[in-house]
PDB file of C-alpha atoms and ligand atoms in Angstrom:
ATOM      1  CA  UNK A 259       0.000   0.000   0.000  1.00 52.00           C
ATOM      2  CA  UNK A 260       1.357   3.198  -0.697  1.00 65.00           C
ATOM      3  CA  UNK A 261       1.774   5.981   1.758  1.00 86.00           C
ATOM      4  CA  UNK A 262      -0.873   8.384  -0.038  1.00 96.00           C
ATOM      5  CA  UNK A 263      -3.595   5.795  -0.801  1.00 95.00           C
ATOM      6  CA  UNK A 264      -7.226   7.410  -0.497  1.00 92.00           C
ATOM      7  CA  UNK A 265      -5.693  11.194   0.177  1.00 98.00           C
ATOM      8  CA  UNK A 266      -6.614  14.110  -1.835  1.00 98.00           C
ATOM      9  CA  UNK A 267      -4.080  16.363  -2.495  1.00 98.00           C
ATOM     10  CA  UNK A 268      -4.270  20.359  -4.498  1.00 98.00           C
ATOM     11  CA  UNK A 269      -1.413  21.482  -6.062  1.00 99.00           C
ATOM     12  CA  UNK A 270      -1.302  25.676  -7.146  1.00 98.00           C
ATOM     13  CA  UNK A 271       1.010  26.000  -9.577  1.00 98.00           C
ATOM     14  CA  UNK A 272       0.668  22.483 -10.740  1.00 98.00           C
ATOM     15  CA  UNK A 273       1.772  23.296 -14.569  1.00 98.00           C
ATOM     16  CA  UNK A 274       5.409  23.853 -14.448  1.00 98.00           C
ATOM     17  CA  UNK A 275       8.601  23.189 -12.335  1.00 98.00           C
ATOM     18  CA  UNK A 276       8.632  22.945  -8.689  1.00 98.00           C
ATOM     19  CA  UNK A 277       4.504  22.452  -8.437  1.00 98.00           C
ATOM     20  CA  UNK A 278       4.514  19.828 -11.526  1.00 98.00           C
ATOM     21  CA  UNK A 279       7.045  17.941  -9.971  1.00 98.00           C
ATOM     22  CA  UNK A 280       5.314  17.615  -5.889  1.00 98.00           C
ATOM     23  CA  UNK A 281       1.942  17.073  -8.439  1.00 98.00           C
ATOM     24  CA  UNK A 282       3.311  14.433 -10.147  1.00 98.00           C
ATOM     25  CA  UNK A 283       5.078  12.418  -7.584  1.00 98.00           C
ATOM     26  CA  UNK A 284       2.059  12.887  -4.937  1.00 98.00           C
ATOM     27  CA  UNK A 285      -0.263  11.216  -8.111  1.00 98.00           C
ATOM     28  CA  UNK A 286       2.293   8.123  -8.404  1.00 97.00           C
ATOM     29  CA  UNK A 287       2.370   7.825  -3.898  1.00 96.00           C
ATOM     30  CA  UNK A 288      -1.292   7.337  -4.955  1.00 96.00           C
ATOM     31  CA  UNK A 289      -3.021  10.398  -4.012  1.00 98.00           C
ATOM     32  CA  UNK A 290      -5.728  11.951  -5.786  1.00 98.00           C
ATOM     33  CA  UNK A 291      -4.083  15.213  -7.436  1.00 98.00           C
ATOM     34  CA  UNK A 292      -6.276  17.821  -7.983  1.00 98.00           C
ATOM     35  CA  UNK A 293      -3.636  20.688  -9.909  1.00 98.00           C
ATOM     36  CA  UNK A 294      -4.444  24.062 -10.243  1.00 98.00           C
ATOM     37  CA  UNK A 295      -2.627  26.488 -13.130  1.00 97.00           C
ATOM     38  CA  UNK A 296      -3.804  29.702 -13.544  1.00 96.00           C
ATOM     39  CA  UNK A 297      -5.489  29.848 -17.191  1.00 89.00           C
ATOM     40  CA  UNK A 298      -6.990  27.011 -19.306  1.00 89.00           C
ATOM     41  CA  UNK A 299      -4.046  27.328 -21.959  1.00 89.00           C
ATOM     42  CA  UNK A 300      -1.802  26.456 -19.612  1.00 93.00           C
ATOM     43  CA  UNK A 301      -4.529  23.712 -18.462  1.00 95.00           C
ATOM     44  CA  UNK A 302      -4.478  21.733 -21.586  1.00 95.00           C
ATOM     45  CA  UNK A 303      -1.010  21.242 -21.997  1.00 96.00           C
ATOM     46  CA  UNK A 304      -0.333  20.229 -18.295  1.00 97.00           C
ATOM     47  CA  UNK A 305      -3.493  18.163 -18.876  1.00 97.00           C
ATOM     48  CA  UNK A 306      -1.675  16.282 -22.215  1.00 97.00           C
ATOM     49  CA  UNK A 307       1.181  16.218 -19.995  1.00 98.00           C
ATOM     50  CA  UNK A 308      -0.313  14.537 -16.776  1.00 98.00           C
ATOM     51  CA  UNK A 309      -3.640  12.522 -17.707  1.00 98.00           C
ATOM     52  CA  UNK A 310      -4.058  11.164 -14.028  1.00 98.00           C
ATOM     53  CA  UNK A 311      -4.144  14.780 -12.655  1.00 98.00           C
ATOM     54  CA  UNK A 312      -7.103  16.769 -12.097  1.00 98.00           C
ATOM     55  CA  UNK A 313      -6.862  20.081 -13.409  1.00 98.00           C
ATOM     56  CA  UNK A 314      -8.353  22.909 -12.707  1.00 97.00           C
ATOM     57  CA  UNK A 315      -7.952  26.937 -13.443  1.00 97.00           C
ATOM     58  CA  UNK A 316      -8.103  29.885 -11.215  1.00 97.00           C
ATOM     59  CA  UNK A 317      -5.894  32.494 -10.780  1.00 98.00           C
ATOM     60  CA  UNK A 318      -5.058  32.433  -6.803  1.00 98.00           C
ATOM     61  CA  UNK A 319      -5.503  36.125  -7.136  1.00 98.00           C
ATOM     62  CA  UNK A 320      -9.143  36.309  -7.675  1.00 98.00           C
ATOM     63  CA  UNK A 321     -11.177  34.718  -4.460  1.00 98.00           C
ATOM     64  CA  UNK A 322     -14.017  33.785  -6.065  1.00 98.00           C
ATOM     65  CA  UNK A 323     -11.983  31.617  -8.536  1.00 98.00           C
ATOM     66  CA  UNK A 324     -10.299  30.101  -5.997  1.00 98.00           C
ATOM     67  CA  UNK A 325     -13.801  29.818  -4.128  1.00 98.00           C
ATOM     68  CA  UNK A 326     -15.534  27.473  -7.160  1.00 98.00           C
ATOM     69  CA  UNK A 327     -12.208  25.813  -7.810  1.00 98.00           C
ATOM     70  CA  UNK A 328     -12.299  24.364  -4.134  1.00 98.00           C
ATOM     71  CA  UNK A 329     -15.708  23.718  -3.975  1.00 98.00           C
ATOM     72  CA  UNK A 330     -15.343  21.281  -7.487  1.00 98.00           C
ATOM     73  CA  UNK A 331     -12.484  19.195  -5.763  1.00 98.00           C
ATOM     74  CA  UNK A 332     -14.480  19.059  -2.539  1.00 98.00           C
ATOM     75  CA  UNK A 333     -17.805  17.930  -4.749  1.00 98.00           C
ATOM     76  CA  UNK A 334     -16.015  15.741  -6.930  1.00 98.00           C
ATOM     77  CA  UNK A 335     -13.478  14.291  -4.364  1.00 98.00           C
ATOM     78  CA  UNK A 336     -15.705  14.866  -1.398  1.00 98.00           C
ATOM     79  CA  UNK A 337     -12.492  15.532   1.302  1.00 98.00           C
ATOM     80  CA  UNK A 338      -8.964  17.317   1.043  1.00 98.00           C
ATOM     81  CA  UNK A 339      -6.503  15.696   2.833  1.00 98.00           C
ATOM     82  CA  UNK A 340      -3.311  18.010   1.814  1.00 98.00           C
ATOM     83  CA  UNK A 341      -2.727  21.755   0.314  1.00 99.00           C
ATOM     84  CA  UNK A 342       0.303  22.714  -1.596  1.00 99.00           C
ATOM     85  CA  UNK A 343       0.769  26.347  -2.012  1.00 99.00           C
ATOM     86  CA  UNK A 344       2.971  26.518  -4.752  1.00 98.00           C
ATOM     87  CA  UNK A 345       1.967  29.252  -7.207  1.00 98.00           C
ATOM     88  CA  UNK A 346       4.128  32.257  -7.317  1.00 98.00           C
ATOM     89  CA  UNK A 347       6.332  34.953  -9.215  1.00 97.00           C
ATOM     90  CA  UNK A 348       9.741  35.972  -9.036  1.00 96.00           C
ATOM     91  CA  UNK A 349      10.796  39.751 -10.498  1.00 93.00           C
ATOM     92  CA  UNK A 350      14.425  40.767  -9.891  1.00 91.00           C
ATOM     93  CA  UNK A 351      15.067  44.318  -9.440  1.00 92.00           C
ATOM     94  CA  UNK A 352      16.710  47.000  -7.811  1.00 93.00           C
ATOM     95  CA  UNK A 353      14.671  48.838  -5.199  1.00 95.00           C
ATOM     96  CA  UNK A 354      14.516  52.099  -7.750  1.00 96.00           C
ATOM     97  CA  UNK A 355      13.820  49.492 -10.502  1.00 95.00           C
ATOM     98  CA  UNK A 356      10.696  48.197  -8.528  1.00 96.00           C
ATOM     99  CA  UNK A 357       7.168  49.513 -10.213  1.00 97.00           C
ATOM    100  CA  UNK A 358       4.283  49.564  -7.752  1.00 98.00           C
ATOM    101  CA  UNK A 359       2.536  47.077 -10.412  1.00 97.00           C
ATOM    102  CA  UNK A 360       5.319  44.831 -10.152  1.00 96.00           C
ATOM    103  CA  UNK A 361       5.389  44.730  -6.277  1.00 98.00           C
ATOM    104  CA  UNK A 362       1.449  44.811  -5.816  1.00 98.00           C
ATOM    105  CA  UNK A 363       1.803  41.144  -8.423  1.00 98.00           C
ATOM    106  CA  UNK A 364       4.360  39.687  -6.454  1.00 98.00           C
ATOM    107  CA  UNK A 365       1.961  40.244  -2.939  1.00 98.00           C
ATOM    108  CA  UNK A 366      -0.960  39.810  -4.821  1.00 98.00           C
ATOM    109  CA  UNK A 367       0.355  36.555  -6.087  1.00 98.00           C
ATOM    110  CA  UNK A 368       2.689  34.753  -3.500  1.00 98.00           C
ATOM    111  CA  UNK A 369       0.961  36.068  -0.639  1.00 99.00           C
ATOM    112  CA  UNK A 370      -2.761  36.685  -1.076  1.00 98.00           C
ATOM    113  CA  UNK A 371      -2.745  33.771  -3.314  1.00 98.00           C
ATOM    114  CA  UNK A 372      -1.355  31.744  -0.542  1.00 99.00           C
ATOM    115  CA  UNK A 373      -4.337  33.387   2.231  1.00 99.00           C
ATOM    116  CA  UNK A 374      -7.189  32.798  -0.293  1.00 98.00           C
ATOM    117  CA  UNK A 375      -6.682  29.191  -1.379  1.00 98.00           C
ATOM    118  CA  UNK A 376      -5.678  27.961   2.259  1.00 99.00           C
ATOM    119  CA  UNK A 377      -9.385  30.441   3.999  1.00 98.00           C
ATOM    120  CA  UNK A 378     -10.901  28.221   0.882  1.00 98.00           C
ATOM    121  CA  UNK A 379      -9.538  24.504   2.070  1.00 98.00           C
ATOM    122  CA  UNK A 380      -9.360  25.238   5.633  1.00 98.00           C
ATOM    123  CA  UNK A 381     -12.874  23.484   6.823  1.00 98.00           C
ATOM    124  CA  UNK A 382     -11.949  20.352   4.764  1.00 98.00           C
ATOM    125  CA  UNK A 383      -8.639  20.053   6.226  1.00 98.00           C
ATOM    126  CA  UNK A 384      -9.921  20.547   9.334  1.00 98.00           C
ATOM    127  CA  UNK A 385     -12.167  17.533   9.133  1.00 98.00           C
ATOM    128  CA  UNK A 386      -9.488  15.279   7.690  1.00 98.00           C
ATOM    129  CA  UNK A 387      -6.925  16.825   9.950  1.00 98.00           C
ATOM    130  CA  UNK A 388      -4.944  17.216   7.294  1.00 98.00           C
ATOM    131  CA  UNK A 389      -1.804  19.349   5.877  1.00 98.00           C
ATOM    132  CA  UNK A 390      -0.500  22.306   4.335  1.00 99.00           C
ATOM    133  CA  UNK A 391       2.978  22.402   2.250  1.00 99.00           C
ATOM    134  CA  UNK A 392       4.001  26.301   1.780  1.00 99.00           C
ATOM    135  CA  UNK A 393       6.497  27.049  -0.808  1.00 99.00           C
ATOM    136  CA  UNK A 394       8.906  29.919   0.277  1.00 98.00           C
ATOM    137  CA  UNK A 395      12.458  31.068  -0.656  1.00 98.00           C
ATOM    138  CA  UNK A 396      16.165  31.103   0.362  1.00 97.00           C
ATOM    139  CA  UNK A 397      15.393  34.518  -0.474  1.00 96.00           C
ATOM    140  CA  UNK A 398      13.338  34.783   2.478  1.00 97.00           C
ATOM    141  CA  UNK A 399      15.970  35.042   5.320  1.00 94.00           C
ATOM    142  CA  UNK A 400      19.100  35.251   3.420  1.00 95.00           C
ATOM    143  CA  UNK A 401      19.992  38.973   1.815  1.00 93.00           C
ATOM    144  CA  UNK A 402      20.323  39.313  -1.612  1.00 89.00           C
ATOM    145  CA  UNK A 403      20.575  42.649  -3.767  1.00 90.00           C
ATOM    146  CA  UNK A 404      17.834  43.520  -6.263  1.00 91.00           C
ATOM    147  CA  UNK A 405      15.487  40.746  -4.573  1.00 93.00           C
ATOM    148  CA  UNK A 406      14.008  42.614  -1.768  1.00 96.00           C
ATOM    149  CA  UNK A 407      10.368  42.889  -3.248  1.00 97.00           C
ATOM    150  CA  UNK A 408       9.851  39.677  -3.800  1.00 97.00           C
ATOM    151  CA  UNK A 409      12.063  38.307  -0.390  1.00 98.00           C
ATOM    152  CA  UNK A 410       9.568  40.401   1.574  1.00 98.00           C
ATOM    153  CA  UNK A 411       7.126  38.067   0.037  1.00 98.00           C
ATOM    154  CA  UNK A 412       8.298  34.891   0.869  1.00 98.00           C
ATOM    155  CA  UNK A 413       9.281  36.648   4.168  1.00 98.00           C
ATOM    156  CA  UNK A 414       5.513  36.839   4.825  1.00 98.00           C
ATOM    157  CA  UNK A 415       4.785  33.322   3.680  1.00 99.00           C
ATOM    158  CA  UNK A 416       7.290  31.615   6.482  1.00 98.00           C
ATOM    159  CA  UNK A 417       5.757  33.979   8.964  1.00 98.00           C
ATOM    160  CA  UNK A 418       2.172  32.333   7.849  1.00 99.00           C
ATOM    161  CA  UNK A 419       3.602  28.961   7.952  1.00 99.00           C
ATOM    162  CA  UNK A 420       4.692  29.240  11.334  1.00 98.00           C
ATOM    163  CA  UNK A 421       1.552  31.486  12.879  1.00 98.00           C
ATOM    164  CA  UNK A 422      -0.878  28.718  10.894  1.00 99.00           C
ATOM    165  CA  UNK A 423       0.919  25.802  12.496  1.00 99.00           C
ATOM    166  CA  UNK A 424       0.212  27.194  15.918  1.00 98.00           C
ATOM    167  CA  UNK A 425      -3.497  28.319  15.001  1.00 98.00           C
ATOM    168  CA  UNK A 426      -4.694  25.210  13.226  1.00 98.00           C
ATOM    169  CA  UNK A 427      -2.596  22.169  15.899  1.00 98.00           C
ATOM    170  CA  UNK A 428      -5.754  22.356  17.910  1.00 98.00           C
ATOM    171  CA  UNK A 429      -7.482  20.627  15.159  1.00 98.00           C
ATOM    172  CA  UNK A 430      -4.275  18.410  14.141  1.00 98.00           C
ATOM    173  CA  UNK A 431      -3.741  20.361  11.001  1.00 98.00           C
ATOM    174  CA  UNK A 432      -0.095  20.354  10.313  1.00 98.00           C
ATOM    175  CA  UNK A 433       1.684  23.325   8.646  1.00 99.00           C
ATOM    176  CA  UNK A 434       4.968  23.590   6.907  1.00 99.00           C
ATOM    177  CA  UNK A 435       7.287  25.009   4.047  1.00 99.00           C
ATOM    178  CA  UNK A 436      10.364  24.609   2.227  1.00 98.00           C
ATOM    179  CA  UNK A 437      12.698  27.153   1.182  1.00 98.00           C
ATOM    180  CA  UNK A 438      14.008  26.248  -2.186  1.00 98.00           C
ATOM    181  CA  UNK A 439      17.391  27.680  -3.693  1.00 97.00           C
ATOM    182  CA  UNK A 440      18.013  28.592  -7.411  1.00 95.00           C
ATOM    183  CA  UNK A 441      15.885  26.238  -8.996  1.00 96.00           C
ATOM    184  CA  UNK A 442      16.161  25.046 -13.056  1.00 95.00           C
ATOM    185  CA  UNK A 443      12.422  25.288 -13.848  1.00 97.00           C
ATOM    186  CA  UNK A 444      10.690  27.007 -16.718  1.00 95.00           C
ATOM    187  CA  UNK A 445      10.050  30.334 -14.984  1.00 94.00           C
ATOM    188  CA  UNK A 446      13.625  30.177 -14.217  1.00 90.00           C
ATOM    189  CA  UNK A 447      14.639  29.912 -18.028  1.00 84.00           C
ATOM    190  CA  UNK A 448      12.329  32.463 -18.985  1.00 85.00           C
ATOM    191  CA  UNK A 449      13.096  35.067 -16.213  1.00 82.00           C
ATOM    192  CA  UNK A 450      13.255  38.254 -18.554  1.00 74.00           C
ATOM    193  CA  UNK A 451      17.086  38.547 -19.385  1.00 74.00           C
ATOM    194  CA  UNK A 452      19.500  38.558 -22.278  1.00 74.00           C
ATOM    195  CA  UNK A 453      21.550  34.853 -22.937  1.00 78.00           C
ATOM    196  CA  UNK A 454      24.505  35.990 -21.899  1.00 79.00           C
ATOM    197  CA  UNK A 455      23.265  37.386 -18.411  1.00 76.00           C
ATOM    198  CA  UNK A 456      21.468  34.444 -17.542  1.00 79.00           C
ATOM    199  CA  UNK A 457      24.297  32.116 -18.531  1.00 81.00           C
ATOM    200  CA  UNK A 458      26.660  34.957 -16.554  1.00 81.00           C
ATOM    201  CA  UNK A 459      23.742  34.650 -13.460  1.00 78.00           C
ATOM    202  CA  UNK A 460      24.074  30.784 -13.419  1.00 81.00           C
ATOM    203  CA  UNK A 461      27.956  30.886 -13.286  1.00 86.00           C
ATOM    204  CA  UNK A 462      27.492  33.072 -10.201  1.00 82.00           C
ATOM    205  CA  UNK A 463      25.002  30.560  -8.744  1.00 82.00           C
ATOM    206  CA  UNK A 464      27.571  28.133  -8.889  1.00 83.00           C
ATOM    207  CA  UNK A 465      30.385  29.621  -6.957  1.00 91.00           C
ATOM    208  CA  UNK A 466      27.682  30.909  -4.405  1.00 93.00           C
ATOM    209  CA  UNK A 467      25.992  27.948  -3.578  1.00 96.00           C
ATOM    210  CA  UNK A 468      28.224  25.235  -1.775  1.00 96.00           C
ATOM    211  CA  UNK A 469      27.250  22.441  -3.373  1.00 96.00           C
ATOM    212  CA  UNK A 470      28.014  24.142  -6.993  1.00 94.00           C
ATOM    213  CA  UNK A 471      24.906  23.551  -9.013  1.00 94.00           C
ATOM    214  CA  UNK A 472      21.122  24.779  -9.402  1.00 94.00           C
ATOM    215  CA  UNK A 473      18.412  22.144  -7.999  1.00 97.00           C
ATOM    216  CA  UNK A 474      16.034  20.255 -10.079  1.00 98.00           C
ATOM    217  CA  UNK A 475      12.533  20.605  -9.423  1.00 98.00           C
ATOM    218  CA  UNK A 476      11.798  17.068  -8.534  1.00 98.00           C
ATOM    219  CA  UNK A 477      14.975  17.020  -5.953  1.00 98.00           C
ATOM    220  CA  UNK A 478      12.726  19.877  -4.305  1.00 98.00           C
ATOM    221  CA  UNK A 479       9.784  18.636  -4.977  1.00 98.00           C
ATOM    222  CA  UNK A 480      10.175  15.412  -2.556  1.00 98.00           C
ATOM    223  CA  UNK A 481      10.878  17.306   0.066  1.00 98.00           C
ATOM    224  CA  UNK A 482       7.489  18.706  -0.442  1.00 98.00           C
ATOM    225  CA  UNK A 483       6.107  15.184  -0.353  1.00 98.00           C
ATOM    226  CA  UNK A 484       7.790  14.073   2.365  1.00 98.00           C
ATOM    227  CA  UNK A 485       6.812  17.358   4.552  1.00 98.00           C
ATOM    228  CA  UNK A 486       3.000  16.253   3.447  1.00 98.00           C
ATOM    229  CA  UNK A 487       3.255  12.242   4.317  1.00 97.00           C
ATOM    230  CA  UNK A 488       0.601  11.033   6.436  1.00 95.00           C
ATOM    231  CA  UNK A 489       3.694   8.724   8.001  1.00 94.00           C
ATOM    232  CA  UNK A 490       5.173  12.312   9.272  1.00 96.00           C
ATOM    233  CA  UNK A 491       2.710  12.970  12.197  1.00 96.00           C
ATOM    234  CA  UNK A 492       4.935  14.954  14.606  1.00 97.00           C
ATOM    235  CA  UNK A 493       6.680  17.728  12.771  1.00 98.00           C
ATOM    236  CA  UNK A 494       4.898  21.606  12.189  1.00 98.00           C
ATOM    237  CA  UNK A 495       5.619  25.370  11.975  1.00 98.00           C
ATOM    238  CA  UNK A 496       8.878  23.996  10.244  1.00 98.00           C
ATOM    239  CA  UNK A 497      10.569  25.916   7.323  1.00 98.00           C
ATOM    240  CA  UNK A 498      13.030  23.135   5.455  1.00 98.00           C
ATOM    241  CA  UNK A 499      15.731  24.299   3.327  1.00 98.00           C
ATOM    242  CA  UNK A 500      16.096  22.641   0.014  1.00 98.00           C
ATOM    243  CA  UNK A 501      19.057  25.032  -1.326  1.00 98.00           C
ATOM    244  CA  UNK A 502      22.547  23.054  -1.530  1.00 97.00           C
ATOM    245  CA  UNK A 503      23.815  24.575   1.164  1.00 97.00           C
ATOM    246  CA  UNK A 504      23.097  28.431   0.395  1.00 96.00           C
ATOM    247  CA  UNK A 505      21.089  29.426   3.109  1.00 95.00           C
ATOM    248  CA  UNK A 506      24.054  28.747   5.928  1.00 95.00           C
ATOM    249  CA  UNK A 507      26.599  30.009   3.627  1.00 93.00           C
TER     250      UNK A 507
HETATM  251  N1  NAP B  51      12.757  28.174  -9.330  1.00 56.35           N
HETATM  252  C1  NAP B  51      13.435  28.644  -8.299  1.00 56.35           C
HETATM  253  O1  NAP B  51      14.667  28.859  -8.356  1.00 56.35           O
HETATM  254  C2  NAP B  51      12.721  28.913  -6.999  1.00 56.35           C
HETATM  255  C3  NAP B  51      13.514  29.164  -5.859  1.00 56.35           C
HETATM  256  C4  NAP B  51      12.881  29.417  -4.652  1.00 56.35           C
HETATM  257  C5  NAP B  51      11.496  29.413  -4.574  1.00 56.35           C
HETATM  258  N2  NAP B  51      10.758  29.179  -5.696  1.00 56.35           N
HETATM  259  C6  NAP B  51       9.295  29.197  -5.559  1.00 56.35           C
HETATM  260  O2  NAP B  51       8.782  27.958  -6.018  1.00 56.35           O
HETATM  261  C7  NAP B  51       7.487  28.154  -6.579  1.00 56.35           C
HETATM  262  C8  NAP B  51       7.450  27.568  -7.978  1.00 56.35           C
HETATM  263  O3  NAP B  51       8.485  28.158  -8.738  1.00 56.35           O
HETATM  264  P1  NAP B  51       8.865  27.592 -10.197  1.00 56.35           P
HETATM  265  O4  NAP B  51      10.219  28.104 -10.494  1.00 56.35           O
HETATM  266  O5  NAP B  51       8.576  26.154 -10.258  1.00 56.35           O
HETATM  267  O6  NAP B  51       7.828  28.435 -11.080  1.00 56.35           O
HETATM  268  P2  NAP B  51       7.277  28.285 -12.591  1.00 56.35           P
HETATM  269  O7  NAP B  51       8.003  27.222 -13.337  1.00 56.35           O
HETATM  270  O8  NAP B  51       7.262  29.661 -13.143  1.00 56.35           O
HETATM  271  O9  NAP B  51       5.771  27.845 -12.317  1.00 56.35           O
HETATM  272  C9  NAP B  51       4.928  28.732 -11.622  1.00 56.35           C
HETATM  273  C10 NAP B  51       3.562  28.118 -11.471  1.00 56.35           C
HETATM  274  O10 NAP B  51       2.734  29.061 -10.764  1.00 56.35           O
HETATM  275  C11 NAP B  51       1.517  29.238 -11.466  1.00 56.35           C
HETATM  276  N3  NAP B  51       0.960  30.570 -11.296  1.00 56.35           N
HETATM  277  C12 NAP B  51       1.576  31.768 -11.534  1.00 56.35           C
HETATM  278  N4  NAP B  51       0.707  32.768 -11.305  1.00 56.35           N
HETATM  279  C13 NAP B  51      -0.464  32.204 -10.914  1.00 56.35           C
HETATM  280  C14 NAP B  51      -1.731  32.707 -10.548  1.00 56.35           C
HETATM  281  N5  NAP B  51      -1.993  34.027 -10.522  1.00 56.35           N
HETATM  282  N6  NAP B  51      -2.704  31.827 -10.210  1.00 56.35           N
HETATM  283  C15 NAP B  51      -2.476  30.486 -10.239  1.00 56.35           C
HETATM  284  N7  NAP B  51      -1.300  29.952 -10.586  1.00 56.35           N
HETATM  285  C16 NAP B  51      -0.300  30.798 -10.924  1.00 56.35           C
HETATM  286  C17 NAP B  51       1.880  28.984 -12.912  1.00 56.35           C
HETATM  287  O11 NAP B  51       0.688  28.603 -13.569  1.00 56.35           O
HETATM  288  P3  NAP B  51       0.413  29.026 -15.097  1.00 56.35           P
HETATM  289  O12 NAP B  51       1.489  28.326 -15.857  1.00 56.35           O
HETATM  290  O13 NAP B  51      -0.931  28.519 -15.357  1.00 56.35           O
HETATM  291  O14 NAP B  51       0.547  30.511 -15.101  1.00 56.35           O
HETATM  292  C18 NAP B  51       2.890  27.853 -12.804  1.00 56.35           C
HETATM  293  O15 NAP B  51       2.210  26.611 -12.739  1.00 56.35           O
HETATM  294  C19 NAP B  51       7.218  29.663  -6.514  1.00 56.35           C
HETATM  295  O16 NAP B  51       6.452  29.959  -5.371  1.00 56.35           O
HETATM  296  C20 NAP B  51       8.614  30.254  -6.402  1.00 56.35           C
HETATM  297  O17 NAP B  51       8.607  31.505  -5.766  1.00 56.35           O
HETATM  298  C21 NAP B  51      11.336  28.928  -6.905  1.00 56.35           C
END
């Protein structure tokens, strides 16, 4: 029998890197996936992609998408056992460089996002007593120039990691995150920069971080799995970091 057998699982941000990964490895530990991308072109190719997910759209930004979007998992699957909150944006710039559209998308996105879906599955997790995977940042609690905007982000999602692990024990609800380092997924490659720069940025990455390489989103994406095992009954309000070494360097 496999650890997951029976549990219901949603995935934000199930359609690329980190979140296709934890989507796709819950799905073969034999939960019932339930991913969620944020528009339906994006939901037909994930769905060619991964047949034995459930996909949804809603934009995490917009609560009464996320609203319907629960209530279809919760009508079709009838429980939710586990929440991953995934979904999020990265913009790199210097504090000067930082448009008030470009901050609002970042808090709009990686934080509200994050609050909406997790108000929308809390009364089914709280009947299964089940768990919630956060996805944060290195970037969170170590410095780094021309990353503040979105740092303070995933500053704000440990902070609701741990304060949700203390609110929601009473009803055996565990709560936890990772903290990823540089990461080779999509939105990595397609982070707004010429060749040379991003070749130039990945050379960096690789004397900064000590064990000299970017992650791969499944080698992250396991530790989201194994945060959200039903076998791990005794662990909450814990931020892990999945980062090679960076964040004690
Ligand atoms: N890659 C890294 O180096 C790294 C490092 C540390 C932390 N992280 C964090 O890990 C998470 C995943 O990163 P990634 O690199 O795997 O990203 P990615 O490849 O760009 O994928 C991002 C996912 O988020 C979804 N998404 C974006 N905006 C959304 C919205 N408004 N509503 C619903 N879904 C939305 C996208 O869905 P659509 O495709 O449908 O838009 C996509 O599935 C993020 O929270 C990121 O901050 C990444």
């Amino acid at each position: 029998m496999k650890s997951f057998d029976g549990s219901v699982f949603l995935v934000s941000g199930a359609s690329s890197g980190i979140g296709e990964a934890a989507a796709v490895s819950l799905q073969q530990r034999g939960a019932v996936v339930y991913g969620l991308t944020s528009s339906a072109s994006t939901l037909a190719s994930a769905r060619e992609r991964h047949p034995a997910v459930h996909w949804l759209s809603a934009d995490v930004t917009r609560r009464s998408e996320v609203d319907t979007a629960m209530a279809a998992v919760l009508s079709e699957a009838g429980r939710l056992d586990g929440l991953v909150n995934n979904a999020g944006i990265y913009t790199f710039a210097s504090l000067e460089a930082s448009s008030e559209e470009m901050m609002r998308r970042q808090f709009e996105i990686n934080v509200f996002g994050t609050v909406f879906l997790t108000q929308a599955a809390l009364t089914a997790l709280k009947d299964s007593r089940g768990t919630i995977v956060n996805v944060s940042s290195t970037s969170a609690h170590k410095a780094m120039p021309d990353q503040s905007i979105y740092a303070a982000t995933k500053g704000a999602v440990e902070s609701l990691t741990r304060a949700w692990a203390l609110e929601l024990a009473r009803y055996g609800v565990r709560v936890n995150a990772i903290s990823p380092g540089p990461t080779l997924t999509p939105g990595i490659a397609k982070i707004p920069m010429p060749r040379e720069m991003f070749e130039a940025a990945k050379e960096q990455i690789l004397q900064t971080v000590p064990l000299g390489r970017m992650g791969t989103p499944e080698e992250v994406a396991q530790w989201i799995v194994t945060l959200a095992d039903p076998a791990v009954t005794w662990l909450t309000g814990q931020i892990v970091g999945i980062d090679g070494g960076l964040g004690v360097s």
